[in-house]
C-alpha positions as MATLAB code, in Angstrom:
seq = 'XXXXXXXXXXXXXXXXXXXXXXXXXXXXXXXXXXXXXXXXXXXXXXXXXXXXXXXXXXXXXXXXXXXXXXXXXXXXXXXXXXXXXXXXXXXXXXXXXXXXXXXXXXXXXXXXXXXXXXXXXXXXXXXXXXXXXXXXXXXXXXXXXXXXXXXXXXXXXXXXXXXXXXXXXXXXXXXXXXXXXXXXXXXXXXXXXXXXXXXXXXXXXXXXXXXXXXXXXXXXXXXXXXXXXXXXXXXXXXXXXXXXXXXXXXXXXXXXXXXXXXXXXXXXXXXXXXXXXXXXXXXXXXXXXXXXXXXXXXXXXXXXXXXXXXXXXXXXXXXXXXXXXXXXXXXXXXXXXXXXXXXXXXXXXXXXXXXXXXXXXXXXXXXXXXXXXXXXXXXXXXXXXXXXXXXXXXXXXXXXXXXXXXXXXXXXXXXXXXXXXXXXXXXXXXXXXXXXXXXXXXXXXXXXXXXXXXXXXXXXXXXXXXXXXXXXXXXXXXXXXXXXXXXXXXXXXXXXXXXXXXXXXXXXXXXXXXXXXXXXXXXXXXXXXXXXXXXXXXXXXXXXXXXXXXXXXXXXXXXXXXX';
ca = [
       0.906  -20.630   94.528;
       4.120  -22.042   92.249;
       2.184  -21.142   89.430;
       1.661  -17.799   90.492;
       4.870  -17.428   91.540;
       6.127  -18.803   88.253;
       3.930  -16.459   86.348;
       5.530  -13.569   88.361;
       8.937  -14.439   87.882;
       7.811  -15.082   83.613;
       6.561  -11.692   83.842;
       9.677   -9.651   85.477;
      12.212  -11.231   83.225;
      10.194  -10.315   80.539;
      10.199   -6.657   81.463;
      13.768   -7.326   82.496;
      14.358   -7.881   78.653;
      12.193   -5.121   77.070;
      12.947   -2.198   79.267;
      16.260   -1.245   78.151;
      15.034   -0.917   74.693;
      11.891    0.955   76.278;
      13.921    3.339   78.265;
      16.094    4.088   75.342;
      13.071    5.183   73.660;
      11.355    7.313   76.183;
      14.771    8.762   77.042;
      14.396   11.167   73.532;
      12.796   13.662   74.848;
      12.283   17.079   73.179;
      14.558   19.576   73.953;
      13.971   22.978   72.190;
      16.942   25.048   70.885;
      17.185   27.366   67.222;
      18.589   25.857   64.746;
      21.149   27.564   62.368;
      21.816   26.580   58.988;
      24.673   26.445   56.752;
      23.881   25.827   52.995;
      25.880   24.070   50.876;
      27.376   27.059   48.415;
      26.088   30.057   50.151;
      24.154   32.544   47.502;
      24.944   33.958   44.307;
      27.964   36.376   44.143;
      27.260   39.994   43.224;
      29.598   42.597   41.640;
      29.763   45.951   43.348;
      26.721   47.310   41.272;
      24.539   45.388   42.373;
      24.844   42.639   39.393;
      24.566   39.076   39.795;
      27.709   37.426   38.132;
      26.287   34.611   35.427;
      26.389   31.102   35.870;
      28.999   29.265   34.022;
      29.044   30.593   30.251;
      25.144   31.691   30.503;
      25.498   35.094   29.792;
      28.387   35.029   26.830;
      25.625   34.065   24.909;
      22.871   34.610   23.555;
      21.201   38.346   22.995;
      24.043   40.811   24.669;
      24.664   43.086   21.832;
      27.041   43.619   18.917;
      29.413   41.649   20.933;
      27.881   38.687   21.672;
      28.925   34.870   20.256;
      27.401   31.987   19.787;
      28.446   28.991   21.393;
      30.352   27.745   18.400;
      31.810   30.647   17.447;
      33.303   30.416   21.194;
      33.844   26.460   19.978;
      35.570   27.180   16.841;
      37.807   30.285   18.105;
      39.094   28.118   21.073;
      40.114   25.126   18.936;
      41.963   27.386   16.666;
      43.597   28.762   18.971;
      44.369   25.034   20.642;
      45.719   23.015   17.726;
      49.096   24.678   16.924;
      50.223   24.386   20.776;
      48.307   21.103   21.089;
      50.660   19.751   17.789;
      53.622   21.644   19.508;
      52.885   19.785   22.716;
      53.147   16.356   20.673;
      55.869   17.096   18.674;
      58.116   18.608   21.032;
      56.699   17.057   24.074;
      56.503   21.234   25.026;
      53.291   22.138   27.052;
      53.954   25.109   28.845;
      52.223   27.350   25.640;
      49.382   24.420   25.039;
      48.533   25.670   29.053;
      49.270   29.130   28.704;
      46.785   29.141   25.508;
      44.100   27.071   27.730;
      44.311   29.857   30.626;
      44.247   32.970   28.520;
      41.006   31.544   26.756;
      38.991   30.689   29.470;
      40.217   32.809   32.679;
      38.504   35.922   31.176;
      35.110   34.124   31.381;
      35.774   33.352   35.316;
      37.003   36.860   36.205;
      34.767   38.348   38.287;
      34.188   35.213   40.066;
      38.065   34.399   40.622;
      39.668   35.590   44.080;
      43.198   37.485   43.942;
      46.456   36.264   45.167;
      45.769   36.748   48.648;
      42.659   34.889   48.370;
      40.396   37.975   48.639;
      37.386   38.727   46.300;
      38.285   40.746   42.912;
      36.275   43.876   41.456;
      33.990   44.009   45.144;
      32.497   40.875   44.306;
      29.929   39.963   47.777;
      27.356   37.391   48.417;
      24.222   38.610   47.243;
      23.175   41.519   49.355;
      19.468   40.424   49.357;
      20.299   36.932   51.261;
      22.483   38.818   53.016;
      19.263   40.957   54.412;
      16.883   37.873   54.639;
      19.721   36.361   56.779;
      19.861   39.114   59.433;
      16.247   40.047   59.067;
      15.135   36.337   59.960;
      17.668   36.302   62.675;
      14.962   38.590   64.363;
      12.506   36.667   64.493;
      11.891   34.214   67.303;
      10.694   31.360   65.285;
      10.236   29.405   68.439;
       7.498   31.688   69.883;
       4.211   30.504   71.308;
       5.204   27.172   71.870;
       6.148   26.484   68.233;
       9.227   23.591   67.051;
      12.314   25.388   65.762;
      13.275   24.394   61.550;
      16.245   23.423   60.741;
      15.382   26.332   57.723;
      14.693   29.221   60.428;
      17.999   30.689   60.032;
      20.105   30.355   57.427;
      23.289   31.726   57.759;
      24.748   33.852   54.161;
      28.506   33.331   53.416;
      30.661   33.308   50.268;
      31.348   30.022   49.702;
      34.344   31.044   47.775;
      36.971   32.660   50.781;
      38.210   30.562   53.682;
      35.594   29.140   55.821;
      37.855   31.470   59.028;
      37.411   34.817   57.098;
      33.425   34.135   58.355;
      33.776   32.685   61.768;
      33.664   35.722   63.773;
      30.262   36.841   61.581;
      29.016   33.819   62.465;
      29.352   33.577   65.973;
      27.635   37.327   65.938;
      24.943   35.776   64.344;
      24.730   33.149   66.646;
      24.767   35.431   69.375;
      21.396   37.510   67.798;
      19.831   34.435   67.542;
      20.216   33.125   70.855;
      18.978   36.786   71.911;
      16.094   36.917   70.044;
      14.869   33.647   70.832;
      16.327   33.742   74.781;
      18.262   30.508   74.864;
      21.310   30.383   75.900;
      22.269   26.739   73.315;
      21.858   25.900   69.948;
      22.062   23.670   67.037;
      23.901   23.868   63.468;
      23.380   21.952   60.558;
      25.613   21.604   57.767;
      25.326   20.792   53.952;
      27.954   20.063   51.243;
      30.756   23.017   51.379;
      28.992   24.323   55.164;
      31.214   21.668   56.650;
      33.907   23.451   56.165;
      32.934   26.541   57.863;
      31.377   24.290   60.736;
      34.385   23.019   61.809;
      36.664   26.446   61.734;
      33.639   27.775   63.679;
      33.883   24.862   66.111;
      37.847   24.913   66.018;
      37.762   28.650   67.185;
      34.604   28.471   69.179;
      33.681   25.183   70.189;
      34.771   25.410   73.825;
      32.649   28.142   74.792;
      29.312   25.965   75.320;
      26.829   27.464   73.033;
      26.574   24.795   70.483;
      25.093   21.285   71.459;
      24.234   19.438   68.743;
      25.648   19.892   65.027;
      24.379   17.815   61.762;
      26.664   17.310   58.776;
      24.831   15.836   55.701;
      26.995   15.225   52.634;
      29.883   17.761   53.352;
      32.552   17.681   51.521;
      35.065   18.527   54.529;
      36.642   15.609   55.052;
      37.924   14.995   51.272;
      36.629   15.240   48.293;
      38.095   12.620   46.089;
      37.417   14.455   42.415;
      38.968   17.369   43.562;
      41.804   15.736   45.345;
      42.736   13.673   42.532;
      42.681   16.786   40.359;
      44.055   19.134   42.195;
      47.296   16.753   42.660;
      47.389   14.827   39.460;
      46.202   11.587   40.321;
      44.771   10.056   36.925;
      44.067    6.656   35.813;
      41.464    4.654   33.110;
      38.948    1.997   33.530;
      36.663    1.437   30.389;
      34.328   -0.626   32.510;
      33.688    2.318   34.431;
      33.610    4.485   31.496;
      30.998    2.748   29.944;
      28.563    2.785   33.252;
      29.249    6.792   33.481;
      27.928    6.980   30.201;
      24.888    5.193   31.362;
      24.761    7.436   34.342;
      24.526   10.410   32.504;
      21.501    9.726   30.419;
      20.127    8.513   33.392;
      20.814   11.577   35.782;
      19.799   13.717   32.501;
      15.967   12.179   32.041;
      15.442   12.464   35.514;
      17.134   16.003   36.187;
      19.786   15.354   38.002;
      23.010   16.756   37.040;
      21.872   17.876   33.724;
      24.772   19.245   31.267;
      25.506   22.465   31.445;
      26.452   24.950   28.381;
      30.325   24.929   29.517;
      30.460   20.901   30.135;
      29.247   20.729   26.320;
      31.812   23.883   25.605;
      35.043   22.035   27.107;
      33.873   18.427   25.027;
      33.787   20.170   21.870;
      36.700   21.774   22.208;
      38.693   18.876   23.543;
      37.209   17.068   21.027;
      38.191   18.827   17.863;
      41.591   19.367   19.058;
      42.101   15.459   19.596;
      40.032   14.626   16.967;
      42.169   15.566   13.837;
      45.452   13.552   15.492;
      43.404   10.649   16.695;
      42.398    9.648   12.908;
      45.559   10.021   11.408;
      47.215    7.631   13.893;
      49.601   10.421   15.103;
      48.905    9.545   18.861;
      49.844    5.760   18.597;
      53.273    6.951   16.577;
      54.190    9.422   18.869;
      53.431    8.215   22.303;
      52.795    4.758   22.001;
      49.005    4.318   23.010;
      46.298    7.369   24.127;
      47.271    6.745   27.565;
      50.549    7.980   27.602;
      49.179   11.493   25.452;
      46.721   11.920   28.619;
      49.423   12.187   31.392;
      50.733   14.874   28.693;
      47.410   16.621   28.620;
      46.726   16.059   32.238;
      49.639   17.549   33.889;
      49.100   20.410   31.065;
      45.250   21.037   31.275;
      44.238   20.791   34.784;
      46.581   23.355   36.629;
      45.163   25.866   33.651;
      41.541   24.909   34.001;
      41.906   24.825   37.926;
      43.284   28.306   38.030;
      41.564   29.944   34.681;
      38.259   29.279   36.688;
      39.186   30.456   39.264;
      38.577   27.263   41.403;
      42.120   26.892   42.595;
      42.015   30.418   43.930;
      39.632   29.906   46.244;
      40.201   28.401   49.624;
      37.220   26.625   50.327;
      37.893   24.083   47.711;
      40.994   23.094   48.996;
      39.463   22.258   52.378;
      38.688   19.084   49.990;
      41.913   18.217   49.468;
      42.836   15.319   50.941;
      46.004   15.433   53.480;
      48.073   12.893   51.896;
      47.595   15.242   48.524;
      48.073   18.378   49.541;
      52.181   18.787   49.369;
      51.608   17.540   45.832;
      48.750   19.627   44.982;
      50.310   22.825   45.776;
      52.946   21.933   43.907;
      51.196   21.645   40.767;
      49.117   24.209   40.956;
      51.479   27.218   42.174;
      54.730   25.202   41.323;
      57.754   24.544   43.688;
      58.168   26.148   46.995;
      60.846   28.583   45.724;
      58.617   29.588   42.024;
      58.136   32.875   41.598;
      54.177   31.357   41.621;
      54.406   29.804   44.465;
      55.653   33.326   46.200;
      53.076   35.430   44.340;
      50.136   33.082   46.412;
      52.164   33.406   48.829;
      49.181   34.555   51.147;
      46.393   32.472   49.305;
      48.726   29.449   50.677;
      48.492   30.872   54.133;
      44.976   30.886   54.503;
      45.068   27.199   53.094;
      48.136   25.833   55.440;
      45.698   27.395   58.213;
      42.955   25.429   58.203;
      45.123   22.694   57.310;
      46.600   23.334   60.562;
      44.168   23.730   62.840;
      41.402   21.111   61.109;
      42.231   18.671   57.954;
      45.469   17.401   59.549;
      44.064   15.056   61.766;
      40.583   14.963   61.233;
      40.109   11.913   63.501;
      42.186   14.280   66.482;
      39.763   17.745   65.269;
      36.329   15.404   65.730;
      37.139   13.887   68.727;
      38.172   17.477   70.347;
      34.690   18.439   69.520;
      32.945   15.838   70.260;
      34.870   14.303   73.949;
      36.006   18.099   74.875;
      33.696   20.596   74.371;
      31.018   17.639   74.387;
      29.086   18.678   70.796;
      26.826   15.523   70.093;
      27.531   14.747   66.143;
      25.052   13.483   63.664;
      25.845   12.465   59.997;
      23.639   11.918   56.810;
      25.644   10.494   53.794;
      24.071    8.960   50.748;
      25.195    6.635   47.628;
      24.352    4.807   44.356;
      26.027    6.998   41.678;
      29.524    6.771   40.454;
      32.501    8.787   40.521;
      33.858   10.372   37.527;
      35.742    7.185   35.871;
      39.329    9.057   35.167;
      40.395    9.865   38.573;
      42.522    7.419   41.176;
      39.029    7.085   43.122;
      36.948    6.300   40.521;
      35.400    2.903   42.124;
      34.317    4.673   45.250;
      30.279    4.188   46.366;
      29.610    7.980   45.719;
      26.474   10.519   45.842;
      27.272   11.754   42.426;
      29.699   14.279   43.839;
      30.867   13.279   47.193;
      32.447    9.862   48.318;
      30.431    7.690   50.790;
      33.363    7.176   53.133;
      34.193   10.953   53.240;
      31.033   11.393   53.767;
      30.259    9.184   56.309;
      32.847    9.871   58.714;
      34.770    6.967   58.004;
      32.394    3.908   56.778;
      34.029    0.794   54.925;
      32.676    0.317   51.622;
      33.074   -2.021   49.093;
      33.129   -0.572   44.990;
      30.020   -0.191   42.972;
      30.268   -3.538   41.311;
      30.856   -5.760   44.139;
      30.179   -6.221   48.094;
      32.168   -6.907   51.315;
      33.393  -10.206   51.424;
      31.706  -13.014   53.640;
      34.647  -13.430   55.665;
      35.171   -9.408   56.401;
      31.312   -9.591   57.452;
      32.234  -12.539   60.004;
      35.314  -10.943   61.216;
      33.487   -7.765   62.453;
      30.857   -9.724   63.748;
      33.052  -11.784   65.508;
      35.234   -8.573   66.491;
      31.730   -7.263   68.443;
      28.596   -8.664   68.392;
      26.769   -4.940   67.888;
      28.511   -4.799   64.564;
      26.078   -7.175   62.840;
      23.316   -4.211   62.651;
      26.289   -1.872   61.099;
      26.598   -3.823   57.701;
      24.403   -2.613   55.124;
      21.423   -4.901   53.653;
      22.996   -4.588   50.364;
      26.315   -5.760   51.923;
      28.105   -2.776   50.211;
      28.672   -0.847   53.479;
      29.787   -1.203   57.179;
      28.857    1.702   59.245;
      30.992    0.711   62.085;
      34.161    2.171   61.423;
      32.593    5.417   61.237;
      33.523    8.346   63.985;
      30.027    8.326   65.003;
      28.501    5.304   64.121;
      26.022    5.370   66.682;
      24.269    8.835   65.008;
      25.085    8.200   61.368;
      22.397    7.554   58.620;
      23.138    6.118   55.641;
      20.658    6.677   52.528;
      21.128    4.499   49.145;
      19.815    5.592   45.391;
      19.932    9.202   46.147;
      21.720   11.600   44.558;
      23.858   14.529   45.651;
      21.490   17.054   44.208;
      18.298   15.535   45.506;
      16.077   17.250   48.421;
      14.295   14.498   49.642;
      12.373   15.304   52.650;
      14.464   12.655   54.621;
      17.470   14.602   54.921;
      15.453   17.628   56.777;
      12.874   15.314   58.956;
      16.447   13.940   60.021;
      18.025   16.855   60.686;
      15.195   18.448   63.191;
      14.495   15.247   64.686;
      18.316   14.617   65.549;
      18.815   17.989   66.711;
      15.400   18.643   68.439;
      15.626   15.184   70.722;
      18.024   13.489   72.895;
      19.363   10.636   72.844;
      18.261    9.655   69.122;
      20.481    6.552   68.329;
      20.162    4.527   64.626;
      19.339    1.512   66.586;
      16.964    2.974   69.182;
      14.802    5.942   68.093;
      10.893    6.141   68.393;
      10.612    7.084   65.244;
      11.391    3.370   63.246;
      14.026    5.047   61.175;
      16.946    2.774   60.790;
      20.687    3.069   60.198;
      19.999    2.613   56.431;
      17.748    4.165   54.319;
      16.801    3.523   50.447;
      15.216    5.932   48.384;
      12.470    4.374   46.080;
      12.561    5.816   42.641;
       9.696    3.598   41.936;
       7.416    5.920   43.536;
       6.840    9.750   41.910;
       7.630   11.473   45.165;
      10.532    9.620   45.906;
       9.851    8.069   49.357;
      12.444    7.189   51.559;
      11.971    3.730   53.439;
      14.010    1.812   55.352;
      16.618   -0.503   53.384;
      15.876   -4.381   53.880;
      17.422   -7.294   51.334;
      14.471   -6.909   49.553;
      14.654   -3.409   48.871;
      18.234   -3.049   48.500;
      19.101   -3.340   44.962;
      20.500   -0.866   42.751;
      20.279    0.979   39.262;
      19.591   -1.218   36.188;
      22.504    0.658   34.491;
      24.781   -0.906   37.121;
      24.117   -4.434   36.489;
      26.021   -4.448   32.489;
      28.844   -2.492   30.845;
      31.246   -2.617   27.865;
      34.238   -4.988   28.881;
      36.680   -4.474   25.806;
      38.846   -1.464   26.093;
      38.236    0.567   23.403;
      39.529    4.237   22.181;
      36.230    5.502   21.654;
      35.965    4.413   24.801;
      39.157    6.254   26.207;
      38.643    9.249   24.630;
      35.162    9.517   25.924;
      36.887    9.140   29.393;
      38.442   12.419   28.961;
      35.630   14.401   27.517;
      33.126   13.056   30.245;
      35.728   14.101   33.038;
      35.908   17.633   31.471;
      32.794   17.886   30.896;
      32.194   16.652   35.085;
      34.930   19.253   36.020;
      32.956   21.924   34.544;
      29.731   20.600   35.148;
      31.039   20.827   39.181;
      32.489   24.286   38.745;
      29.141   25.704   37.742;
      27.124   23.320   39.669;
      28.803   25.222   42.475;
      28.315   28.907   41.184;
      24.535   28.271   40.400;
      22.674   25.782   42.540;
      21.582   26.291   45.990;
      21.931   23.063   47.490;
      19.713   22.247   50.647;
      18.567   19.588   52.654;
];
């Protein structure tokens, strides 16, 4: 009978031990709302005649008539044009013509596409009035019917990316209103990619509280800081040859595989740059004039960037700045519509509204905004960020893990990385561990990252070797399983999937598996790089970062980037 009793007693602690973890589990159960969708970039722009405004430089050349040029005609004009105000610059240490020369050869390119001073679409650009109708039309359909899952691709809501995420708010509670009609529930779901963040939370600031939306998704937004355009926007430039030379090798990379290929305008803006340095560079000018490269940079910088920003229209529009980090943004607006009394600064005067406004009400205190959403009107959060690329090496952030275009700890919601090159120390490790116990499953396998200081760490996934611009089919399995169950936690989920995820590039479809020490390691190009400062070297750092600038300016007016 003590046996048995023994036996009984072996048995109930046993199920004492495993039934937390077992009720965790069967606690996910399905729970069916639509899901809306907010892309990355929204759709190509239109002008008011129904044509689609080109890509980058794509349609200056090639076959357009008497009046086409070649690419370097375009080359050779522009760096005519360049060197007398670039030698004027150096001589005189004068750039305001060097910028004004910069602006009047490139703005005309970006016209269509740039907003006016109130931040308000030129010439009756819209979003292309075809997505615009598959939008609405779709928004019809109950995708649910007969029993069937909701996609987190169902409805997709149509936007131009370009205006302030609140000129679409009110559209896009409408639409979630004819949804929730056609489909007859009364809740649902919104996923966000890239620049959607943005409008996700201005939807959620303005109408969060009313109870409609339960679950939300952001996967690699770039609404809580971008560090590229931060550092750009408000002059923030610095140098690292190490860095430099691992770019490099991150470019041929990205190139043989397809990701973030060069684009005609990236290899436009090298040239040019190129030819203008060039000719000064050689004859030793630089070094006699300004003491070292370095030095000419912060000349060009401070010149270059407010022209490009605003000749492509990029600083126009008010859905960049949402990336813009806090700290930056006095300075940023500074430099790119001058002081507070310019007669720039007045003319934007309403652009800087519409900027100061969702400054305001969101990007101010981020940490304050999330937890609104999240403790108030009770929204349950999930996250997907993703690293292994680097950052463009000329900017203040250029050691941060990164996607190729967004920072892991933006991205993330707050996670602590380490750099590229190296890993979270041994005795930062013990310290959280000691801190909490739980926080031993929130370091990555790689050591790189610790998911624990995130705002939600409990529903953020974490996915290494993938790039910004990849669509693995991770990102949307996560998406409709987070927002089609409840309770799904990174540590306790039926479906294996762990807090961090690796992509194998090993394998032709790129499978996604969860990241153990084994599997953890990263690009080959990462291990070695050029330790000897060099100018090659330097002046390659410029070129690349122009050529990155551009490359993100058109990657933004051409790709539709999904999950």
């Amino acid at each position: 009978m003590k046996k048995i009793i023994s036996l009984l007693l072996v048995v109930l602690m046993t199920l004492s031990i495993i039934t937390p973890a077992a009720s965790a589990v069967d606690a996910e159960v399905y729970e069916k709302r639509p899901i809306i969708y907010i892309r990355g970039n929204g759709d190509p722009i239109y002008t008011e005649d129904g044509r689609a405004l080109p890509a980058g430089l794509d349609a200056i050349f090639g076959s357009n008539g008497e009046d086409s040029v070649t690419k370097e005609e375009l080359i050779e004009t522009t760096a005519n044009i360049l060197l007398p105000f670039l030698a004027e610059g150096m001589l005189m240490d004068k750039w305001d013509n060097y910028a004004k020369a910069i602006y009047d050869e490139f703005s005309p390119l970006f016209e269509e596409m740039t907003l006016d001073e109130n931040g308000d679409p030129r010439f009756g650009t819209v979003v292309s009035p075809e997505a615009m109708w598959d939008s609405y039309y779709r928004a019809g359909i109950n995708f649910g019917a007969n029993g069937a899952a909701f996609d987190v691709y169902n409805y997709s809501f149509c936007y131009d990316y370009r205006l302030s995420p609140y000129d679409h708010v009110d559209r896009l509670h409408e639409y979630i209103q004819t949804v929730m009609a056609t489909t007859g529930y009364s809740e649902v779901c919104l996923a966000a990619k890239c620049m959607g963040g943005s409008l996700l939370n201005a939807y959620l600031d303005r109408y969060g509280e009313l109870g409609h939306v339960k679950r939300v998704i952001y996967s690699d937004v770039l609404s809580n800081g971008h560090s590229l355009i931060s550092d750009c926007f408000s002059g923030k430039i610095t140098f690292n040859d190490a860095y430099t030379q691992l770019y490099v090798k991150q470019l041929e990379y990205c190139g043989e595989t397809g990701e973030g290929n060069g684009l005609v305008l990236s290899q436009l803006a090298f040239e040019i740059t190129n030819r203008t340095v060039d000719l000064f560079t050689q004859t030793g000018m630089i070094d006699r004039l300004f003491g070292s490269v370095e030095n000419l940079y912060n000349k060009l910088y401070q010149a270059l960037v407010p022209a490009l920003i605003m000749a492509t229209g990029l600083g126009t529009m008010p859905n960049y700045w949402v990336s813009v980090y806090e700290d930056d943004m006095d300075t940023a607006l500074n430099l790119i519509f001058g002081k507070e009394e310019s007669e720039s600064r007045a003319k934007y005067a309403a652009l800087i509204e519409k900027i100061q406004y969702y400054r305001e009400h969101v990007s101010s205190d981020l940490e304050g905004f999330y937890k609104r959403i999240s403790e108030d009107y009770k929204i349950e959060v999930g996250v997907v960020a993703r690293y292994g690329f680097l950052n463009i090496p000329i900017v203040e952030h250029y050691d941060e893990l990164n996607d190729g275009l967004v920072g892991l700890q933006d991205a993330s919601f707050g996670a602590t990385c380490a750099t590229p090159l190296t890993t979270l120390t041994d005795e930062y490790i013990a310290g959280r561990i000691s801190e909490n116990a739980d926080n031993a499953i929130r370091i990555s396998p790689d050591k790189q990252v610790d998911a624990s200081t995130c705002y939600f760490p409990d529903t953020t996934w974490i996915i290494k070797n993938s790039h910004h611009d990849d669509k693995p089919e991770i990102l949307r399995y996560i998406a409709n399983y987070y927002l089609s169950y409840s309770d799904v936690k990174v540590n306790t989920n039926s479906r294996g999937l762990s807090q961090f995820l690796v992509e194998d590039k090993t394998s032709s479809k790129g499978h996604t598996v969860n990241m153990t020490v084994e599997n953890c390691g990263g690009f080959e190009w990462l291990d070695t790089y050029v330790e000897e400062p060099t100018i090659q070297s330097r002046l390659m750092s410029l070129f690349k970062w122009l050529k990155s600038i551009f490359e993100l300016i058109t990657k933004l007016f051409r790709d539709k980037i999904s999950f």
